[in-house]
């Protein structure tokens, strides 16, 4: 049972929600906003990221490269499209992974503070946070100039070690909460730094690598 004031950290893509939000939203925005030209841009971005990964780029490098696709887009408009994306996907059903969603609901009902930790950005994460009642969002921060995305990011992406740093930053704001009493949910080996920062890690899905690295962790099947 969750104690009052406990922090519960969760990854988002394929841990809390089914789609890979960054790719899904990329296509949703650019195709919806710019039609065929936008669809080509989204497709070219995905191909570029796939080439980077085939060449050995890590998730952090790919995450940085992803935000280059948003160069010149107005942040306010993107945020509005993010709310539209969420509303459509949520209404379509099968958006949340039901076991994770139910677990987070129980945590919150028992007094926990929910924290989203993801390589995604606020346009995607804020509507999800509002819907599930997450108090904090720690995502990759695209750089803005005059309200437009520049294609760069501020600080490290919230992937791998960036997730560890995000957990520690939130915990510093809750000095009365012991990390050993906190939970974290993740599905991929890149979530390991986040999961090892708390006393109650939960492996979502069937990652053998992650389960092997955390043999004492609870497992939440899909």
PDB file of C-alpha atoms in Angstrom:
ATOM      1  CA  UNK A   1       0.000   0.000   0.000  1.00  0.00           C
ATOM      2  CA  UNK A   2       1.201   3.498  -0.814  1.00  0.00           C
ATOM      3  CA  UNK A   3       1.871   5.752   2.156  1.00  0.00           C
ATOM      4  CA  UNK A   4       0.670   9.355   2.072  1.00  0.00           C
ATOM      5  CA  UNK A   5       3.224  11.616   0.443  1.00  0.00           C
ATOM      6  CA  UNK A   6       4.981   8.815  -1.416  1.00  0.00           C
ATOM      7  CA  UNK A   7       6.311   9.743  -4.850  1.00  0.00           C
ATOM      8  CA  UNK A   8       5.455   7.494  -7.789  1.00  0.00           C
ATOM      9  CA  UNK A   9       7.554   8.012 -10.920  1.00  0.00           C
ATOM     10  CA  UNK A  10       6.470   6.583 -14.243  1.00  0.00           C
ATOM     11  CA  UNK A  11       7.791   6.388 -17.748  1.00  0.00           C
ATOM     12  CA  UNK A  12       5.110   7.100 -20.358  1.00  0.00           C
ATOM     13  CA  UNK A  13       5.515   5.345 -23.721  1.00  0.00           C
ATOM     14  CA  UNK A  14       4.765   1.620 -23.528  1.00  0.00           C
ATOM     15  CA  UNK A  15       4.639   1.875 -19.757  1.00  0.00           C
ATOM     16  CA  UNK A  16       1.569   4.049 -19.207  1.00  0.00           C
ATOM     17  CA  UNK A  17       0.292   4.484 -22.778  1.00  0.00           C
ATOM     18  CA  UNK A  18       0.359   2.128 -25.754  1.00  0.00           C
ATOM     19  CA  UNK A  19       1.675   4.388 -28.537  1.00  0.00           C
ATOM     20  CA  UNK A  20       5.163   5.758 -28.904  1.00  0.00           C
ATOM     21  CA  UNK A  21       3.971   9.285 -28.318  1.00  0.00           C
ATOM     22  CA  UNK A  22       6.733  11.228 -30.044  1.00  0.00           C
ATOM     23  CA  UNK A  23       6.361   9.409 -33.366  1.00  0.00           C
ATOM     24  CA  UNK A  24       2.579   9.281 -33.172  1.00  0.00           C
ATOM     25  CA  UNK A  25       2.335  12.997 -32.418  1.00  0.00           C
ATOM     26  CA  UNK A  26       4.940  13.863 -35.064  1.00  0.00           C
ATOM     27  CA  UNK A  27       2.725  12.338 -37.759  1.00  0.00           C
ATOM     28  CA  UNK A  28      -0.474  13.675 -36.214  1.00  0.00           C
ATOM     29  CA  UNK A  29       0.755  17.267 -36.123  1.00  0.00           C
ATOM     30  CA  UNK A  30       2.650  17.582 -39.369  1.00  0.00           C
ATOM     31  CA  UNK A  31       0.131  15.671 -41.476  1.00  0.00           C
ATOM     32  CA  UNK A  32      -2.803  17.466 -39.888  1.00  0.00           C
ATOM     33  CA  UNK A  33      -1.200  20.899 -40.088  1.00  0.00           C
ATOM     34  CA  UNK A  34       0.614  20.708 -43.438  1.00  0.00           C
ATOM     35  CA  UNK A  35      -1.006  17.850 -45.356  1.00  0.00           C
ATOM     36  CA  UNK A  36       1.136  15.829 -47.757  1.00  0.00           C
ATOM     37  CA  UNK A  37       4.204  18.020 -47.232  1.00  0.00           C
ATOM     38  CA  UNK A  38       3.917  17.508 -43.495  1.00  0.00           C
ATOM     39  CA  UNK A  39       3.492  13.761 -43.919  1.00  0.00           C
ATOM     40  CA  UNK A  40       6.696  13.680 -45.978  1.00  0.00           C
ATOM     41  CA  UNK A  41       8.495  15.667 -43.298  1.00  0.00           C
ATOM     42  CA  UNK A  42       7.356  13.261 -40.592  1.00  0.00           C
ATOM     43  CA  UNK A  43       8.364  10.263 -42.691  1.00  0.00           C
ATOM     44  CA  UNK A  44      11.790  11.750 -43.457  1.00  0.00           C
ATOM     45  CA  UNK A  45      12.318  12.423 -39.752  1.00  0.00           C
ATOM     46  CA  UNK A  46      11.563   8.844 -38.836  1.00  0.00           C
ATOM     47  CA  UNK A  47      13.902   7.591 -41.557  1.00  0.00           C
ATOM     48  CA  UNK A  48      16.661   9.884 -40.303  1.00  0.00           C
ATOM     49  CA  UNK A  49      16.254   8.617 -36.749  1.00  0.00           C
ATOM     50  CA  UNK A  50      16.266   5.017 -37.941  1.00  0.00           C
ATOM     51  CA  UNK A  51      19.547   5.646 -39.780  1.00  0.00           C
ATOM     52  CA  UNK A  52      21.062   7.145 -36.644  1.00  0.00           C
ATOM     53  CA  UNK A  53      20.104   4.099 -34.608  1.00  0.00           C
ATOM     54  CA  UNK A  54      21.427   1.680 -37.230  1.00  0.00           C
ATOM     55  CA  UNK A  55      24.701   3.607 -37.081  1.00  0.00           C
ATOM     56  CA  UNK A  56      24.873   2.995 -33.339  1.00  0.00           C
ATOM     57  CA  UNK A  57      23.405   6.191 -31.934  1.00  0.00           C
ATOM     58  CA  UNK A  58      21.978   5.865 -28.439  1.00  0.00           C
ATOM     59  CA  UNK A  59      18.480   6.832 -27.390  1.00  0.00           C
ATOM     60  CA  UNK A  60      19.760  10.132 -25.979  1.00  0.00           C
ATOM     61  CA  UNK A  61      21.278  11.170 -29.317  1.00  0.00           C
ATOM     62  CA  UNK A  62      18.166  10.102 -31.206  1.00  0.00           C
ATOM     63  CA  UNK A  63      15.992  12.045 -28.769  1.00  0.00           C
ATOM     64  CA  UNK A  64      17.990  15.223 -29.425  1.00  0.00           C
ATOM     65  CA  UNK A  65      17.776  14.663 -33.168  1.00  0.00           C
ATOM     66  CA  UNK A  66      14.011  14.218 -32.998  1.00  0.00           C
ATOM     67  CA  UNK A  67      13.494  17.779 -31.777  1.00  0.00           C
ATOM     68  CA  UNK A  68      15.298  19.114 -34.820  1.00  0.00           C
ATOM     69  CA  UNK A  69      12.142  18.233 -36.760  1.00  0.00           C
ATOM     70  CA  UNK A  70      10.226  20.899 -34.836  1.00  0.00           C
ATOM     71  CA  UNK A  71      12.463  23.807 -35.792  1.00  0.00           C
ATOM     72  CA  UNK A  72      10.397  26.912 -36.573  1.00  0.00           C
ATOM     73  CA  UNK A  73       7.100  25.598 -35.217  1.00  0.00           C
ATOM     74  CA  UNK A  74       5.187  27.865 -32.794  1.00  0.00           C
ATOM     75  CA  UNK A  75       5.070  26.301 -29.343  1.00  0.00           C
ATOM     76  CA  UNK A  76       1.576  27.563 -28.568  1.00  0.00           C
ATOM     77  CA  UNK A  77       0.140  26.011 -31.703  1.00  0.00           C
ATOM     78  CA  UNK A  78       1.967  22.737 -31.083  1.00  0.00           C
ATOM     79  CA  UNK A  79       0.556  22.643 -27.542  1.00  0.00           C
ATOM     80  CA  UNK A  80      -2.961  23.068 -28.917  1.00  0.00           C
ATOM     81  CA  UNK A  81      -2.382  20.218 -31.338  1.00  0.00           C
ATOM     82  CA  UNK A  82      -1.044  18.187 -28.418  1.00  0.00           C
ATOM     83  CA  UNK A  83      -4.348  18.589 -26.592  1.00  0.00           C
ATOM     84  CA  UNK A  84      -6.187  17.630 -29.771  1.00  0.00           C
ATOM     85  CA  UNK A  85      -3.950  14.557 -30.214  1.00  0.00           C
ATOM     86  CA  UNK A  86      -4.625  13.453 -26.645  1.00  0.00           C
ATOM     87  CA  UNK A  87      -8.374  13.966 -26.908  1.00  0.00           C
ATOM     88  CA  UNK A  88      -8.599  11.934 -30.121  1.00  0.00           C
ATOM     89  CA  UNK A  89      -6.379   9.107 -28.929  1.00  0.00           C
ATOM     90  CA  UNK A  90      -8.075   8.972 -25.526  1.00  0.00           C
ATOM     91  CA  UNK A  91     -11.538   8.910 -27.099  1.00  0.00           C
ATOM     92  CA  UNK A  92     -10.479   6.134 -29.462  1.00  0.00           C
ATOM     93  CA  UNK A  93      -9.904   3.738 -26.565  1.00  0.00           C
ATOM     94  CA  UNK A  94      -6.919   1.457 -25.896  1.00  0.00           C
ATOM     95  CA  UNK A  95      -4.730   4.496 -25.189  1.00  0.00           C
ATOM     96  CA  UNK A  96      -3.626   3.686 -21.653  1.00  0.00           C
ATOM     97  CA  UNK A  97      -2.153   0.361 -20.616  1.00  0.00           C
ATOM     98  CA  UNK A  98      -4.916  -0.660 -18.205  1.00  0.00           C
ATOM     99  CA  UNK A  99      -2.824  -2.312 -15.495  1.00  0.00           C
ATOM    100  CA  UNK A 100      -0.436   0.609 -15.186  1.00  0.00           C
ATOM    101  CA  UNK A 101      -3.290   3.109 -15.296  1.00  0.00           C
ATOM    102  CA  UNK A 102      -5.108   1.213 -12.543  1.00  0.00           C
ATOM    103  CA  UNK A 103      -1.965   0.996 -10.416  1.00  0.00           C
ATOM    104  CA  UNK A 104      -1.346   4.737 -10.696  1.00  0.00           C
ATOM    105  CA  UNK A 105      -4.961   5.449  -9.859  1.00  0.00           C
ATOM    106  CA  UNK A 106      -4.631   3.389  -6.674  1.00  0.00           C
ATOM    107  CA  UNK A 107      -1.417   5.168  -5.731  1.00  0.00           C
ATOM    108  CA  UNK A 108      -3.057   8.551  -6.123  1.00  0.00           C
ATOM    109  CA  UNK A 109      -6.135   7.513  -4.165  1.00  0.00           C
ATOM    110  CA  UNK A 110      -3.799   6.466  -1.354  1.00  0.00           C
ATOM    111  CA  UNK A 111      -2.145   9.883  -1.275  1.00  0.00           C
ATOM    112  CA  UNK A 112       0.829   9.452  -3.607  1.00  0.00           C
ATOM    113  CA  UNK A 113       2.292  12.215  -5.745  1.00  0.00           C
ATOM    114  CA  UNK A 114       2.522  11.104  -9.383  1.00  0.00           C
ATOM    115  CA  UNK A 115       5.437  12.184 -11.586  1.00  0.00           C
ATOM    116  CA  UNK A 116       5.736  11.642 -15.346  1.00  0.00           C
ATOM    117  CA  UNK A 117       9.348  11.061 -16.464  1.00  0.00           C
ATOM    118  CA  UNK A 118       9.805  10.882 -20.222  1.00  0.00           C
ATOM    119  CA  UNK A 119      11.869  11.871 -23.226  1.00  0.00           C
ATOM    120  CA  UNK A 120       8.705  13.400 -24.682  1.00  0.00           C
ATOM    121  CA  UNK A 121       7.941  17.123 -24.391  1.00  0.00           C
ATOM    122  CA  UNK A 122       5.240  19.184 -22.735  1.00  0.00           C
ATOM    123  CA  UNK A 123       2.907  19.281 -25.744  1.00  0.00           C
ATOM    124  CA  UNK A 124       2.480  15.519 -25.370  1.00  0.00           C
ATOM    125  CA  UNK A 125       2.932  15.113 -21.630  1.00  0.00           C
ATOM    126  CA  UNK A 126       0.834  17.927 -20.167  1.00  0.00           C
ATOM    127  CA  UNK A 127      -2.557  16.567 -21.311  1.00  0.00           C
ATOM    128  CA  UNK A 128      -1.685  13.114 -19.961  1.00  0.00           C
ATOM    129  CA  UNK A 129      -0.531  14.583 -16.650  1.00  0.00           C
ATOM    130  CA  UNK A 130      -3.755  16.549 -16.284  1.00  0.00           C
ATOM    131  CA  UNK A 131      -5.847  13.478 -17.040  1.00  0.00           C
ATOM    132  CA  UNK A 132      -4.185  11.171 -14.514  1.00  0.00           C
ATOM    133  CA  UNK A 133      -3.559  13.833 -11.875  1.00  0.00           C
ATOM    134  CA  UNK A 134       0.232  13.886 -12.064  1.00  0.00           C
ATOM    135  CA  UNK A 135       1.678  16.702  -9.975  1.00  0.00           C
ATOM    136  CA  UNK A 136       4.984  16.912 -11.849  1.00  0.00           C
ATOM    137  CA  UNK A 137       6.164  16.439 -15.417  1.00  0.00           C
ATOM    138  CA  UNK A 138       9.822  15.890 -16.187  1.00  0.00           C
ATOM    139  CA  UNK A 139      10.375  15.700 -19.938  1.00  0.00           C
ATOM    140  CA  UNK A 140      12.923  16.767 -22.505  1.00  0.00           C
ATOM    141  CA  UNK A 141      12.806  20.558 -22.879  1.00  0.00           C
ATOM    142  CA  UNK A 142      12.923  21.934 -26.425  1.00  0.00           C
ATOM    143  CA  UNK A 143      14.625  25.311 -26.741  1.00  0.00           C
ATOM    144  CA  UNK A 144      12.435  28.271 -27.681  1.00  0.00           C
ATOM    145  CA  UNK A 145      13.209  31.637 -29.243  1.00  0.00           C
ATOM    146  CA  UNK A 146      10.411  34.169 -29.699  1.00  0.00           C
ATOM    147  CA  UNK A 147       7.874  31.425 -29.100  1.00  0.00           C
ATOM    148  CA  UNK A 148       9.285  29.160 -31.811  1.00  0.00           C
ATOM    149  CA  UNK A 149      11.128  25.880 -31.394  1.00  0.00           C
ATOM    150  CA  UNK A 150      14.748  26.218 -32.470  1.00  0.00           C
ATOM    151  CA  UNK A 151      15.376  22.491 -32.951  1.00  0.00           C
ATOM    152  CA  UNK A 152      17.715  22.317 -29.957  1.00  0.00           C
ATOM    153  CA  UNK A 153      16.987  21.078 -26.451  1.00  0.00           C
ATOM    154  CA  UNK A 154      17.814  22.570 -23.070  1.00  0.00           C
ATOM    155  CA  UNK A 155      20.035  20.337 -20.996  1.00  0.00           C
ATOM    156  CA  UNK A 156      20.216  16.572 -21.381  1.00  0.00           C
ATOM    157  CA  UNK A 157      17.288  14.600 -22.796  1.00  0.00           C
ATOM    158  CA  UNK A 158      15.242  12.808 -20.166  1.00  0.00           C
ATOM    159  CA  UNK A 159      16.430   9.402 -21.320  1.00  0.00           C
ATOM    160  CA  UNK A 160      18.675   6.986 -19.427  1.00  0.00           C
ATOM    161  CA  UNK A 161      20.783   8.972 -16.986  1.00  0.00           C
ATOM    162  CA  UNK A 162      18.567  11.967 -17.648  1.00  0.00           C
ATOM    163  CA  UNK A 163      15.786  10.073 -15.908  1.00  0.00           C
ATOM    164  CA  UNK A 164      17.986   9.483 -12.871  1.00  0.00           C
ATOM    165  CA  UNK A 165      18.686  13.215 -12.698  1.00  0.00           C
ATOM    166  CA  UNK A 166      14.979  13.989 -13.030  1.00  0.00           C
ATOM    167  CA  UNK A 167      14.053  11.661 -10.156  1.00  0.00           C
ATOM    168  CA  UNK A 168      16.722  13.152  -7.921  1.00  0.00           C
ATOM    169  CA  UNK A 169      15.596  16.690  -8.737  1.00  0.00           C
ATOM    170  CA  UNK A 170      12.009  15.930  -7.752  1.00  0.00           C
ATOM    171  CA  UNK A 171      13.073  14.126  -4.593  1.00  0.00           C
ATOM    172  CA  UNK A 172      15.040  17.185  -3.484  1.00  0.00           C
ATOM    173  CA  UNK A 173      11.732  19.039  -3.337  1.00  0.00           C
ATOM    174  CA  UNK A 174      10.355  16.438  -0.903  1.00  0.00           C
ATOM    175  CA  UNK A 175      12.998  16.156   1.828  1.00  0.00           C
ATOM    176  CA  UNK A 176      10.528  14.373   4.112  1.00  0.00           C
ATOM    177  CA  UNK A 177      10.062  11.518   1.606  1.00  0.00           C
ATOM    178  CA  UNK A 178      12.546   8.625   1.591  1.00  0.00           C
ATOM    179  CA  UNK A 179      13.525   7.348  -1.845  1.00  0.00           C
ATOM    180  CA  UNK A 180      13.272   3.800  -0.497  1.00  0.00           C
ATOM    181  CA  UNK A 181       9.540   4.353   0.034  1.00  0.00           C
ATOM    182  CA  UNK A 182       8.952   5.551  -3.530  1.00  0.00           C
ATOM    183  CA  UNK A 183       7.845   3.652  -6.617  1.00  0.00           C
ATOM    184  CA  UNK A 184       8.918   3.836 -10.244  1.00  0.00           C
ATOM    185  CA  UNK A 185       7.411   2.171 -13.311  1.00  0.00           C
ATOM    186  CA  UNK A 186       9.341   1.484 -16.511  1.00  0.00           C
ATOM    187  CA  UNK A 187       9.396  -0.926 -19.438  1.00  0.00           C
ATOM    188  CA  UNK A 188      12.814  -0.563 -21.073  1.00  0.00           C
ATOM    189  CA  UNK A 189      16.448  -0.895 -20.053  1.00  0.00           C
ATOM    190  CA  UNK A 190      16.820   2.863 -20.571  1.00  0.00           C
ATOM    191  CA  UNK A 191      14.505   3.256 -17.552  1.00  0.00           C
ATOM    192  CA  UNK A 192      16.973   1.432 -15.296  1.00  0.00           C
ATOM    193  CA  UNK A 193      18.628   4.604 -13.919  1.00  0.00           C
ATOM    194  CA  UNK A 194      15.204   5.856 -12.810  1.00  0.00           C
ATOM    195  CA  UNK A 195      14.157   2.518 -11.348  1.00  0.00           C
ATOM    196  CA  UNK A 196      17.320   2.108  -9.296  1.00  0.00           C
ATOM    197  CA  UNK A 197      16.765   5.483  -7.601  1.00  0.00           C
ATOM    198  CA  UNK A 198      13.741   4.199  -5.663  1.00  0.00           C
ATOM    199  CA  UNK A 199      13.102   1.353  -3.270  1.00  0.00           C
ATOM    200  CA  UNK A 200      10.091  -0.048  -5.110  1.00  0.00           C
ATOM    201  CA  UNK A 201      10.763  -0.444  -8.833  1.00  0.00           C
ATOM    202  CA  UNK A 202       8.145  -2.034 -11.062  1.00  0.00           C
ATOM    203  CA  UNK A 203       8.973  -3.581 -14.444  1.00  0.00           C
ATOM    204  CA  UNK A 204       6.069  -3.142 -16.840  1.00  0.00           C
ATOM    205  CA  UNK A 205       5.758  -5.696 -19.623  1.00  0.00           C
ATOM    206  CA  UNK A 206       8.213  -8.439 -20.366  1.00  0.00           C
ATOM    207  CA  UNK A 207      11.675  -6.892 -20.740  1.00  0.00           C
ATOM    208  CA  UNK A 208      14.050  -9.727 -19.869  1.00  0.00           C
ATOM    209  CA  UNK A 209      17.008  -7.341 -19.737  1.00  0.00           C
ATOM    210  CA  UNK A 210      15.281  -5.046 -17.279  1.00  0.00           C
ATOM    211  CA  UNK A 211      14.018  -7.905 -15.121  1.00  0.00           C
ATOM    212  CA  UNK A 212      17.504  -9.430 -15.061  1.00  0.00           C
ATOM    213  CA  UNK A 213      18.977  -6.108 -13.930  1.00  0.00           C
ATOM    214  CA  UNK A 214      16.321  -5.761 -11.225  1.00  0.00           C
ATOM    215  CA  UNK A 215      15.650  -9.290  -9.955  1.00  0.00           C
ATOM    216  CA  UNK A 216      13.878  -8.000  -6.833  1.00  0.00           C
ATOM    217  CA  UNK A 217      11.546  -5.675  -8.742  1.00  0.00           C
ATOM    218  CA  UNK A 218       7.817  -6.251  -8.979  1.00  0.00           C
ATOM    219  CA  UNK A 219       6.578  -7.138 -12.476  1.00  0.00           C
ATOM    220  CA  UNK A 220       3.405  -5.743 -13.990  1.00  0.00           C
ATOM    221  CA  UNK A 221       2.493  -7.688 -17.156  1.00  0.00           C
ATOM    222  CA  UNK A 222       0.857  -5.942 -20.059  1.00  0.00           C
TER     223      UNK A 222
END
